[in-house]
Coordinates of C-alpha atoms and ligand atoms in Angstrom, one line a residue:
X19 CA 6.0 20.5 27.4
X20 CA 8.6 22.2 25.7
X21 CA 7.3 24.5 23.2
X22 CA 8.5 25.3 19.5
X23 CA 7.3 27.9 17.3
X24 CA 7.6 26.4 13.3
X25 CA 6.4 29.5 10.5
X26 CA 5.7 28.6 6.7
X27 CA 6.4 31.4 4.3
X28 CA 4.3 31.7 1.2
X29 CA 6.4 29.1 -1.0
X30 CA 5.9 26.8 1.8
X31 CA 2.0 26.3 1.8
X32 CA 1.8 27.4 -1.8
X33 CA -0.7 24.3 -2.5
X34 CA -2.4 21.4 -0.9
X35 CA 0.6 19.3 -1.1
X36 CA 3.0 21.3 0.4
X37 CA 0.8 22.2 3.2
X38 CA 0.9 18.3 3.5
X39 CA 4.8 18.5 3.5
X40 CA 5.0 21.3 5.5
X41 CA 2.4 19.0 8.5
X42 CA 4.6 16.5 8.2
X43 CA 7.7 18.2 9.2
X44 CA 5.3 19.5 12.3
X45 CA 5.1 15.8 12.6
X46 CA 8.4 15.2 13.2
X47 CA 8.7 17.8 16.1
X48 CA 5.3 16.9 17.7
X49 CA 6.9 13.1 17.5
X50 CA 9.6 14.3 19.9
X51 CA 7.3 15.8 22.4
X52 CA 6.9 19.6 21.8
X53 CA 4.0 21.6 22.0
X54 CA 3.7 23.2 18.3
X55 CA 2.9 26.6 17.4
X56 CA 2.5 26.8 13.7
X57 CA 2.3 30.2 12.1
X58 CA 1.5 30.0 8.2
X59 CA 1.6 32.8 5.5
X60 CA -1.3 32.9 2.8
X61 CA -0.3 30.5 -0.7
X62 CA 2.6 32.4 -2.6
X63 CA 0.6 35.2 -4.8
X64 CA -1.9 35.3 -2.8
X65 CA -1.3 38.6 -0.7
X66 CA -0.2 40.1 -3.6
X67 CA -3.0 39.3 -5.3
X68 CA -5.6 40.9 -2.6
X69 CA -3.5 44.5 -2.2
X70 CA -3.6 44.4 -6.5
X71 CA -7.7 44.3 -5.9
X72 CA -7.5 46.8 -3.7
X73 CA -5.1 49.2 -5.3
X74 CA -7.9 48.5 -8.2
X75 CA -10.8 49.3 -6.5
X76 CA -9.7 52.3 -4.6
X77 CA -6.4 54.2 -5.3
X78 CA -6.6 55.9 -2.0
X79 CA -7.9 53.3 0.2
X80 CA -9.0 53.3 3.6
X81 CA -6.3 51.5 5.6
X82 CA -8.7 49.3 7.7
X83 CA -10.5 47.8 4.8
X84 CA -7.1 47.5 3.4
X85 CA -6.1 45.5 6.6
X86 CA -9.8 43.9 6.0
X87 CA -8.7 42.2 2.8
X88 CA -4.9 41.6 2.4
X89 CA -5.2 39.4 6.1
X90 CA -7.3 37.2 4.6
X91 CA -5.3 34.7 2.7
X92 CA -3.5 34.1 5.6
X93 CA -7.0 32.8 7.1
X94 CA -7.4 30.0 4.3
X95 CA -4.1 28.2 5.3
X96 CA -4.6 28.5 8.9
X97 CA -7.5 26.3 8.6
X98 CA -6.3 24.0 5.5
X99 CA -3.5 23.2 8.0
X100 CA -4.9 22.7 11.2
X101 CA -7.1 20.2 8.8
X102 CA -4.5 18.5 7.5
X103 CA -2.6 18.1 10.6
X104 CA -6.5 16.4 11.8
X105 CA -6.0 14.1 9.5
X106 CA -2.6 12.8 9.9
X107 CA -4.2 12.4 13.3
X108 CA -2.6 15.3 15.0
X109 CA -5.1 17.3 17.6
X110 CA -4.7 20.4 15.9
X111 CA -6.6 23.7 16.1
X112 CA -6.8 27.0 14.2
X113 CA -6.3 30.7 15.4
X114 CA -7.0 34.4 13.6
X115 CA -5.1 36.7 15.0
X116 CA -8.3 38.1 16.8
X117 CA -9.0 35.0 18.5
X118 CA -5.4 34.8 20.4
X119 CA -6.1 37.7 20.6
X120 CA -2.4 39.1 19.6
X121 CA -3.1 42.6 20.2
X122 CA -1.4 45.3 18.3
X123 CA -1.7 49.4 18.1
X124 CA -3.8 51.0 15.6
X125 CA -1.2 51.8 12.4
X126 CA -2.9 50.0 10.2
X127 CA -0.8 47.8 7.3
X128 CA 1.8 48.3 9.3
X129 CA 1.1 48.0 12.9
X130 CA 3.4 46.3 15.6
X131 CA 2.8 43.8 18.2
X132 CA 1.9 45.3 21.5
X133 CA 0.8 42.3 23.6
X134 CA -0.1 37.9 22.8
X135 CA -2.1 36.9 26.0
X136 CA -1.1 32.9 26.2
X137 CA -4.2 31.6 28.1
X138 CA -6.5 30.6 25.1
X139 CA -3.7 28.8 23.7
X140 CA -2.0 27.4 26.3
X141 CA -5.5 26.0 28.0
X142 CA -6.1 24.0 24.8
X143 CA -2.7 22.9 24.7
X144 CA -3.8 21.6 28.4
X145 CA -6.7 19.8 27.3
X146 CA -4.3 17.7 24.6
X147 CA -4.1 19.9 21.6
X148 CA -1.0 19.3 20.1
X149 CA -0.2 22.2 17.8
X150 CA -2.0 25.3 17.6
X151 CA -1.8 26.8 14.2
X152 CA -1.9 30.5 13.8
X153 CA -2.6 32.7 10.5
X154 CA 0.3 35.1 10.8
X155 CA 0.3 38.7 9.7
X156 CA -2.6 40.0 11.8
X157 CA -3.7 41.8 14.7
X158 CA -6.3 43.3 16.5
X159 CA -6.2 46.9 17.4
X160 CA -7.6 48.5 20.3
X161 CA -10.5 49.7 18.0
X162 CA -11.4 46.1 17.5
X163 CA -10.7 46.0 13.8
X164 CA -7.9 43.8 11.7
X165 CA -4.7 45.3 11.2
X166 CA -1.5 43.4 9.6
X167 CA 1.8 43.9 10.5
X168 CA 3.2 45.0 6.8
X169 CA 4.7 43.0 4.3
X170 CA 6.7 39.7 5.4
X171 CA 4.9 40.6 8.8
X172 CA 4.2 36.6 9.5
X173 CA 8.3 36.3 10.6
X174 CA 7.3 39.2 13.3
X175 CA 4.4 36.8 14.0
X176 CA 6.5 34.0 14.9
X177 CA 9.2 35.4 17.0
X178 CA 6.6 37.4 18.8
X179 CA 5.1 33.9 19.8
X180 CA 8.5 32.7 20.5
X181 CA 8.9 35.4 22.8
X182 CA 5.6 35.1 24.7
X183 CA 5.3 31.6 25.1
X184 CA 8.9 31.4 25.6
X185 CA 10.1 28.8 22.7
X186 CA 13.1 27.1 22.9
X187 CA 13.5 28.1 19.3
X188 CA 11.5 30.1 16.2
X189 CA 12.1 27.8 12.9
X190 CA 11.7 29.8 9.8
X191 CA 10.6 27.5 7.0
X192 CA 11.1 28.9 3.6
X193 CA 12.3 28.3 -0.3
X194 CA 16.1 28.6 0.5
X195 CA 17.7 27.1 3.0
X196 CA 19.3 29.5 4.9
X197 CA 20.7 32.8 5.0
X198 CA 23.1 33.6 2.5
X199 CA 25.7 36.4 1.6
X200 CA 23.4 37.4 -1.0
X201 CA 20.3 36.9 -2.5
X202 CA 21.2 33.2 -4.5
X203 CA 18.4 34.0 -6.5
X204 CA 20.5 37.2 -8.1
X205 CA 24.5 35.9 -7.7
X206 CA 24.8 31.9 -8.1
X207 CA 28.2 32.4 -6.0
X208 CA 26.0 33.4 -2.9
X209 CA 27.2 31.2 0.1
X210 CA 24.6 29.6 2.8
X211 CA 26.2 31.1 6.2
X212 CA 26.0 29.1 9.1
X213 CA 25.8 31.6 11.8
X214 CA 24.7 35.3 11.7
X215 CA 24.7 37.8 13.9
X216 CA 21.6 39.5 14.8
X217 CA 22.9 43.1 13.9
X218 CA 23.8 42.0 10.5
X219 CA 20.9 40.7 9.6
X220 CA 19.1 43.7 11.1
X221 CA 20.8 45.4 8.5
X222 CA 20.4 43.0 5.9
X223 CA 17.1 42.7 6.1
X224 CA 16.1 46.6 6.4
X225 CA 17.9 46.9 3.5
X226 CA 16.1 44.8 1.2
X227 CA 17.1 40.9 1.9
X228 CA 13.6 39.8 2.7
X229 CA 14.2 36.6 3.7
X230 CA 13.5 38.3 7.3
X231 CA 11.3 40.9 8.1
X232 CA 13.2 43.5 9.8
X233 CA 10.9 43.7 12.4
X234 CA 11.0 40.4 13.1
X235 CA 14.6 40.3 13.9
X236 CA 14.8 43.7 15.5
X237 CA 12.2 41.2 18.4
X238 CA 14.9 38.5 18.3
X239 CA 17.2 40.3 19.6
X240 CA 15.5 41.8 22.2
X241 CA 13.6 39.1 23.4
X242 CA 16.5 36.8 23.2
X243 CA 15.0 34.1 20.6
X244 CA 16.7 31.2 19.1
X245 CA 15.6 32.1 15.6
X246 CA 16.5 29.8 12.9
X247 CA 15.9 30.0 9.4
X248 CA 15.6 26.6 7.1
X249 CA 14.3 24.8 4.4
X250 CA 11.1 23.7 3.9
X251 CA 11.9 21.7 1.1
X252 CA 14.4 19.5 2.1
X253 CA 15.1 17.2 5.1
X254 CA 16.2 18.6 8.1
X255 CA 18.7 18.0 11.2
X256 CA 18.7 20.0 13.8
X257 CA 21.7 22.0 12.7
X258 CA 20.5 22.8 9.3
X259 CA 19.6 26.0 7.8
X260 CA 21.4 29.7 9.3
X261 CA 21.2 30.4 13.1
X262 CA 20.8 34.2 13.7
X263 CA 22.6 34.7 17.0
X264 CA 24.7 37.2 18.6
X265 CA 27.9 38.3 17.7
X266 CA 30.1 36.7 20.2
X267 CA 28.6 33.1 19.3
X268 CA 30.6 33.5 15.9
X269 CA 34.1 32.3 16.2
X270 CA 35.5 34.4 13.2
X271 CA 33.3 36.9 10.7
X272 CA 34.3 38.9 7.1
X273 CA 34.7 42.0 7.5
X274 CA 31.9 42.1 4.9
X275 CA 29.3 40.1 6.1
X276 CA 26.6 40.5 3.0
X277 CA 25.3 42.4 0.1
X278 CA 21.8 43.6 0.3
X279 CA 20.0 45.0 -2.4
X280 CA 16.4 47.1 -3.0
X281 CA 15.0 47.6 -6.6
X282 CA 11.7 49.3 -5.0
X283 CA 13.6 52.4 -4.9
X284 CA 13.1 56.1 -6.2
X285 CA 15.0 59.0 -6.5
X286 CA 13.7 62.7 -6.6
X287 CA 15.2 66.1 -6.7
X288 CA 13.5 69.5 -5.8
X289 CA 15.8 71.4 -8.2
X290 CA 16.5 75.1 -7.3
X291 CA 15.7 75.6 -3.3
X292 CA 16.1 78.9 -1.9
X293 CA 19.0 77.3 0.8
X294 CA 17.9 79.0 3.8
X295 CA 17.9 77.7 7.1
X296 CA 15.1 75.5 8.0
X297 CA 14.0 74.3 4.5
X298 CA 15.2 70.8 5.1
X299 CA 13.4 70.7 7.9
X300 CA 10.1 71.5 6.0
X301 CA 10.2 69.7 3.1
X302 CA 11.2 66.4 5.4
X303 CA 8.7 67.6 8.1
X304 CA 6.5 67.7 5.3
X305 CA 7.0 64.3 3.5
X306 CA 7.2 62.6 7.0
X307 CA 3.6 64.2 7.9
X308 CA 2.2 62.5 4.7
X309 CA 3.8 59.4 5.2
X310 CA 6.8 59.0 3.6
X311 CA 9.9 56.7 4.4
X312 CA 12.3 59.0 3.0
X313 CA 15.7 56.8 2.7
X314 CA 18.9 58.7 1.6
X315 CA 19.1 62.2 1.1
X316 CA 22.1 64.7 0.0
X317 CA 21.3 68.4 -0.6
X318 CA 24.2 69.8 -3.1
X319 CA 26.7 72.7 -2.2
X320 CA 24.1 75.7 -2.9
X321 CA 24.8 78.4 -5.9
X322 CA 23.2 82.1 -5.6
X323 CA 21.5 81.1 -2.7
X324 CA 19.9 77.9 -4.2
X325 CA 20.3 74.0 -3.7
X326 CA 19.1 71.0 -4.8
X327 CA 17.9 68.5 -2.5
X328 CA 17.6 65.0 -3.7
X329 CA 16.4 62.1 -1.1
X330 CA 15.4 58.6 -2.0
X331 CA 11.5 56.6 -1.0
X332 CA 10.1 53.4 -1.5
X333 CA 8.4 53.2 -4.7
X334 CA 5.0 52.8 -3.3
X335 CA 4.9 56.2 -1.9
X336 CA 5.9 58.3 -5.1
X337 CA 2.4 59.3 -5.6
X338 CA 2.1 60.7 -1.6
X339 CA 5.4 62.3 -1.7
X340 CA 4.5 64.3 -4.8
X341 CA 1.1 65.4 -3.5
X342 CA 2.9 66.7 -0.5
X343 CA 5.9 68.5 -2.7
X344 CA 3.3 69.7 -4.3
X345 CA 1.6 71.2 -1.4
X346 CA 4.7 73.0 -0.6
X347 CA 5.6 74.3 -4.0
X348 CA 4.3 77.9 -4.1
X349 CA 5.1 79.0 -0.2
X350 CA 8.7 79.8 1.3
X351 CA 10.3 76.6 -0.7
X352 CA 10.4 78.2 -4.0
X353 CA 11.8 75.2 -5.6
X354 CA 11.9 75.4 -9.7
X355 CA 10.6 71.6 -10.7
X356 CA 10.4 68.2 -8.8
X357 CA 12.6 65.4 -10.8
X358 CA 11.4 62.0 -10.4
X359 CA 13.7 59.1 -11.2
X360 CA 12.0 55.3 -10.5
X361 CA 14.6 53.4 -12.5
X362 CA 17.0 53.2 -9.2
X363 CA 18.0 50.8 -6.7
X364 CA 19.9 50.3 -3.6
X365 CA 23.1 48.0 -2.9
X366 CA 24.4 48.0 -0.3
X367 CA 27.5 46.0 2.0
X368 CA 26.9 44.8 6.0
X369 CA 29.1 43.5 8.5
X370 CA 30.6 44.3 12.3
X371 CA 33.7 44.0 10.6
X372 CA 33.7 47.2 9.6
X373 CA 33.8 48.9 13.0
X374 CA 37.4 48.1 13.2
X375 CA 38.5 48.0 9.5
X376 CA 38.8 50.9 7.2
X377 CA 38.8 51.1 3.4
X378 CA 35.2 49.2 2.8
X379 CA 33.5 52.3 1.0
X380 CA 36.8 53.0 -0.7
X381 CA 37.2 49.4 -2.1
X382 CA 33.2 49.6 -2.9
X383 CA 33.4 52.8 -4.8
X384 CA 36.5 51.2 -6.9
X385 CA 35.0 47.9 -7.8
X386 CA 31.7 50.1 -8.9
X387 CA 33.9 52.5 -10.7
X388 CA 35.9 49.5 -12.9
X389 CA 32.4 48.3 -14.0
X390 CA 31.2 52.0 -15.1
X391 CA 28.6 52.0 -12.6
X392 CA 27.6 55.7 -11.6
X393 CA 26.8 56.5 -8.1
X394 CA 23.6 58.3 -7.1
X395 CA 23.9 58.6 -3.6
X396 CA 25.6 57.5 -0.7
X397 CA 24.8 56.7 3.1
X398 CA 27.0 55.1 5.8
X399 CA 26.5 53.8 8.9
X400 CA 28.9 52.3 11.2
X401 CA 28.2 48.3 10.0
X402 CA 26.9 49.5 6.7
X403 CA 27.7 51.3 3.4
X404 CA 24.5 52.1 1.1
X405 CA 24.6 53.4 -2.7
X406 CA 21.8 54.3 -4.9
X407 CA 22.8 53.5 -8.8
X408 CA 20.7 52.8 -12.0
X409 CA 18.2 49.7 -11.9
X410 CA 19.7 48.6 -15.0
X411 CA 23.5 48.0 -12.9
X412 CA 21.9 46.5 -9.7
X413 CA 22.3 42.8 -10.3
X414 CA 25.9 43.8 -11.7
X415 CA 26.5 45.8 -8.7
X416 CA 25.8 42.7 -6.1
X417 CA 27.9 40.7 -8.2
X418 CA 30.6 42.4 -8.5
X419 CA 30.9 43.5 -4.6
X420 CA 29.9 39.7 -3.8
X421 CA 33.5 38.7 -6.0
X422 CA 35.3 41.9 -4.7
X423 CA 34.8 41.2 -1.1
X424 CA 35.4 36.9 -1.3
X425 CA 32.0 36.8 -0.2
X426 CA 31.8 33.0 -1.8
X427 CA 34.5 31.9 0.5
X428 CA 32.6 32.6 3.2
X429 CA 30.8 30.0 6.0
Ligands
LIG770 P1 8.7 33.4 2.6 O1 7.6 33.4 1.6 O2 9.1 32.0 3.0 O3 8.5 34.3 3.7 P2 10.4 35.3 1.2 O4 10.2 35.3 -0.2 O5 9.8 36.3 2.1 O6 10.0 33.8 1.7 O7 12.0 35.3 1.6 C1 12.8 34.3 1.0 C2 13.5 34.9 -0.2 O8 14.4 35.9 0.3 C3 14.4 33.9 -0.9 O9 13.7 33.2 -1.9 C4 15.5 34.8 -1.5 O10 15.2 35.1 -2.9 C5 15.3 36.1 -0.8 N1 16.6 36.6 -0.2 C6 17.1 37.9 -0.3 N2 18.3 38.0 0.2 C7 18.6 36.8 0.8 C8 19.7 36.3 1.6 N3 20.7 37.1 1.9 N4 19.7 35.0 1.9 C9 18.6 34.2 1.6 N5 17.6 34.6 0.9 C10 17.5 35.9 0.5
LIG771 N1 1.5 37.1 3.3 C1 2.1 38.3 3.8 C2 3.0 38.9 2.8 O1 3.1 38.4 1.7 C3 2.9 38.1 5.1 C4 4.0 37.1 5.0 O2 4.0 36.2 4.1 O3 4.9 37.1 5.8 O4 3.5 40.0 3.0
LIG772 MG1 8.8 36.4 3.9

């Protein structure tokens, strides 16, 4: 039997009777003779819900009871939907991640995939199960303990099964119906695009559009999957939704592809560094050691022998990178005062285009100029132009870059 892998985002299985819409599309594809693998995110709020009790019970927290909790709600609809699929009289069977087992390394709340051993699955498949329904987001780790896969980690889940049972596609059901140019939930002119390519939506997706875990696609591409991403609201052909593929299966592209945006962002400054060599390489050796993603960084042309450096984190780690500054303060990086800004966030622009074309940043800097909004900082790549400005400008920002670049003309 030819196998599909179908995952439910949050939205999706928010409540008994869209786990019952959500069956009933598996339905339809077990109708036509496939052999489903269902992967299903906890109810919407719900993973949320369990890292709030645990930031609440303890602000330093030991990663594997962390793991411990937030998998969880990924547990309930697992089995809610492998019962309702029983009894719209679909053979039907729930899987933790432990029981596949998928296997992953030991960095836990954010570990990655190392192995999915197909036999337990596959041998109930062989004695008539028809869809095998699997909590996404979790691992095991060679220590035998629960470990999840970070946030949005159940799209990893499902092209990781895609891969290892080899799928002939990895539907991604969630509340919009495809990928768009932007987030339609922050520019009304967003367009639904019919085709991506995978290293745009790498992009996209590492820099904030979370319809796609990064991860997730990052497997895709290597492993070759069909990955879809669709509606589960709506009635759907095959053709529906965005098809992430690879470049050369898109007739014609923008040179701008998408806008991507982050609001989790902040922004600090060790003011007054003694510039010598090999500070840089301390003060990020020593933010890395302690954890911390640091994002952008620029270090300012240095006066009397003394810079500032200014780099940009996920909001979530503010309280780690400080500790380690602070660690640092009084030995050979002198710095005067650490400056933390959390009212930033990141736009930026994608697309392959911009290999070949010049004048992207130029044209991006204009159109944020004519609306008064003040760069923070600036990163390029070769498919991708990032800028840090106030919170208070982001939504303005998308939508003005979204109008400058004809993004709503786009297909
Ligand atoms: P799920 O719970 O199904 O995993 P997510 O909330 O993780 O869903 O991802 C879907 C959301 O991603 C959409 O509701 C939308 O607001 C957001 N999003 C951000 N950028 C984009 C984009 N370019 N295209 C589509 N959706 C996007
Ligand atoms: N429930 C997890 C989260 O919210 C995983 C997922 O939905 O993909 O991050
Ligand atoms: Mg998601």
């Amino acid at each position: 039997m030819p196998t599909l892998v179908m995952k439910f985002g949050g939205t999706s299985v928010a409540n008994l009777d869209r786990i019952r819409r959500a069956a009933k599309r598996v339905g339809v594809e077990v109708a036509k003779g496939y052999d489903v693998i269902v992967i299903v995110s906890a109810m919407s709020g719900k993973t949320n819900e369990l890292v709030g009790w645990v930031n609440e019970t303890s602000p330093l927290f030991d990663a594997r009871e962390y793991d411990a909790v937030v998998s969880s709600g990924e547990n309930v609809t697992a089995g809610l939907m492998a019962l309702t699929l029983q009894e719209m009289n679909i053979p039907a069977r729930s899987w933790q991640g432990w029981q596949v087992p998928l296997l992953t390394n030991s960095a836990h709340s954010q570990a990655r995939i190392e192995e999915i051993p197909t036999d337990n699955i596959n041998a109930k498949f062989g004695e008539g199960m028809k869809v095998a329904v699997v909590a996404g987001f979790q691992g095991l780790t060679p220590e035998g303990r629960i470990a999840t896969l970070g946030r949005g980690g159940s799209d990893t889940t499902a092209v990781a099964f895609a891969a290892a049972f080899d799928a002939e596609r990895c539907d991604i059901y969630t509340d919009v119906d495809g990928v768009y140019t932007t987030d339609p939930r922050i520019c009304a002119k967003a367009k639904k695009l019919d085709r991506i390519a995978f290293e745009e939506m790498l992009e996209l997706a590492s820099l904030g559009a979370k319809v796609l875990q990064t991860r997730s696609v990052e497997l895709a591409m290597r492993y070759k999957v069909k990955l879809r991403v669709l509606s589960s609201f709506e009635e759907q052909s095959d053709e529906a939704g965005t098809l992430v593929c690879d470049e050369d299966e898109i007739m014609e592209s923008n040179v701008v592809a998408g806008v991507a945006y982050s609001r989790d962002e902040v922004q600090m400054t060790a003011r007054s560094v003694a510039d010598r060599p090999g500070i840089a390489a301390i003060i990020f050796g020593t933010l890395s050691d302690a954890g911390v993603n640091v994002d952008m960084i620029v270090q300012d042309i240095s006066e009397d022998g003394r810079t500032n450096m200014t780099f940009s984190l996920p909001v979530d780690q503010v309280s780690r990178a400080e500790k380690a500054m602070g660690a640092i303060k009084g030995t050979e990086i002198n710095y005067d005062d650490l400056v933390t800004d959390t009212e930033v966030a990141k736009v930026s622009v994608v697309g392959i285009g911009m290999r070949s074309q010049s004048g992207v940043a130029a044209k991006m800097f204009k159109v944020l100029s004519d609306e008064g909004i003040n760069i923070k900082v600036i990163t390029t790549s070769e498919i991708k132009i990032s800028v840090l400005v106030d919170r208070k400008y982001m939504e303005l920002a998308v939508q003005a870059l979204h109008d400058a670049f004809e993004l709503d003309k786009a297909a």
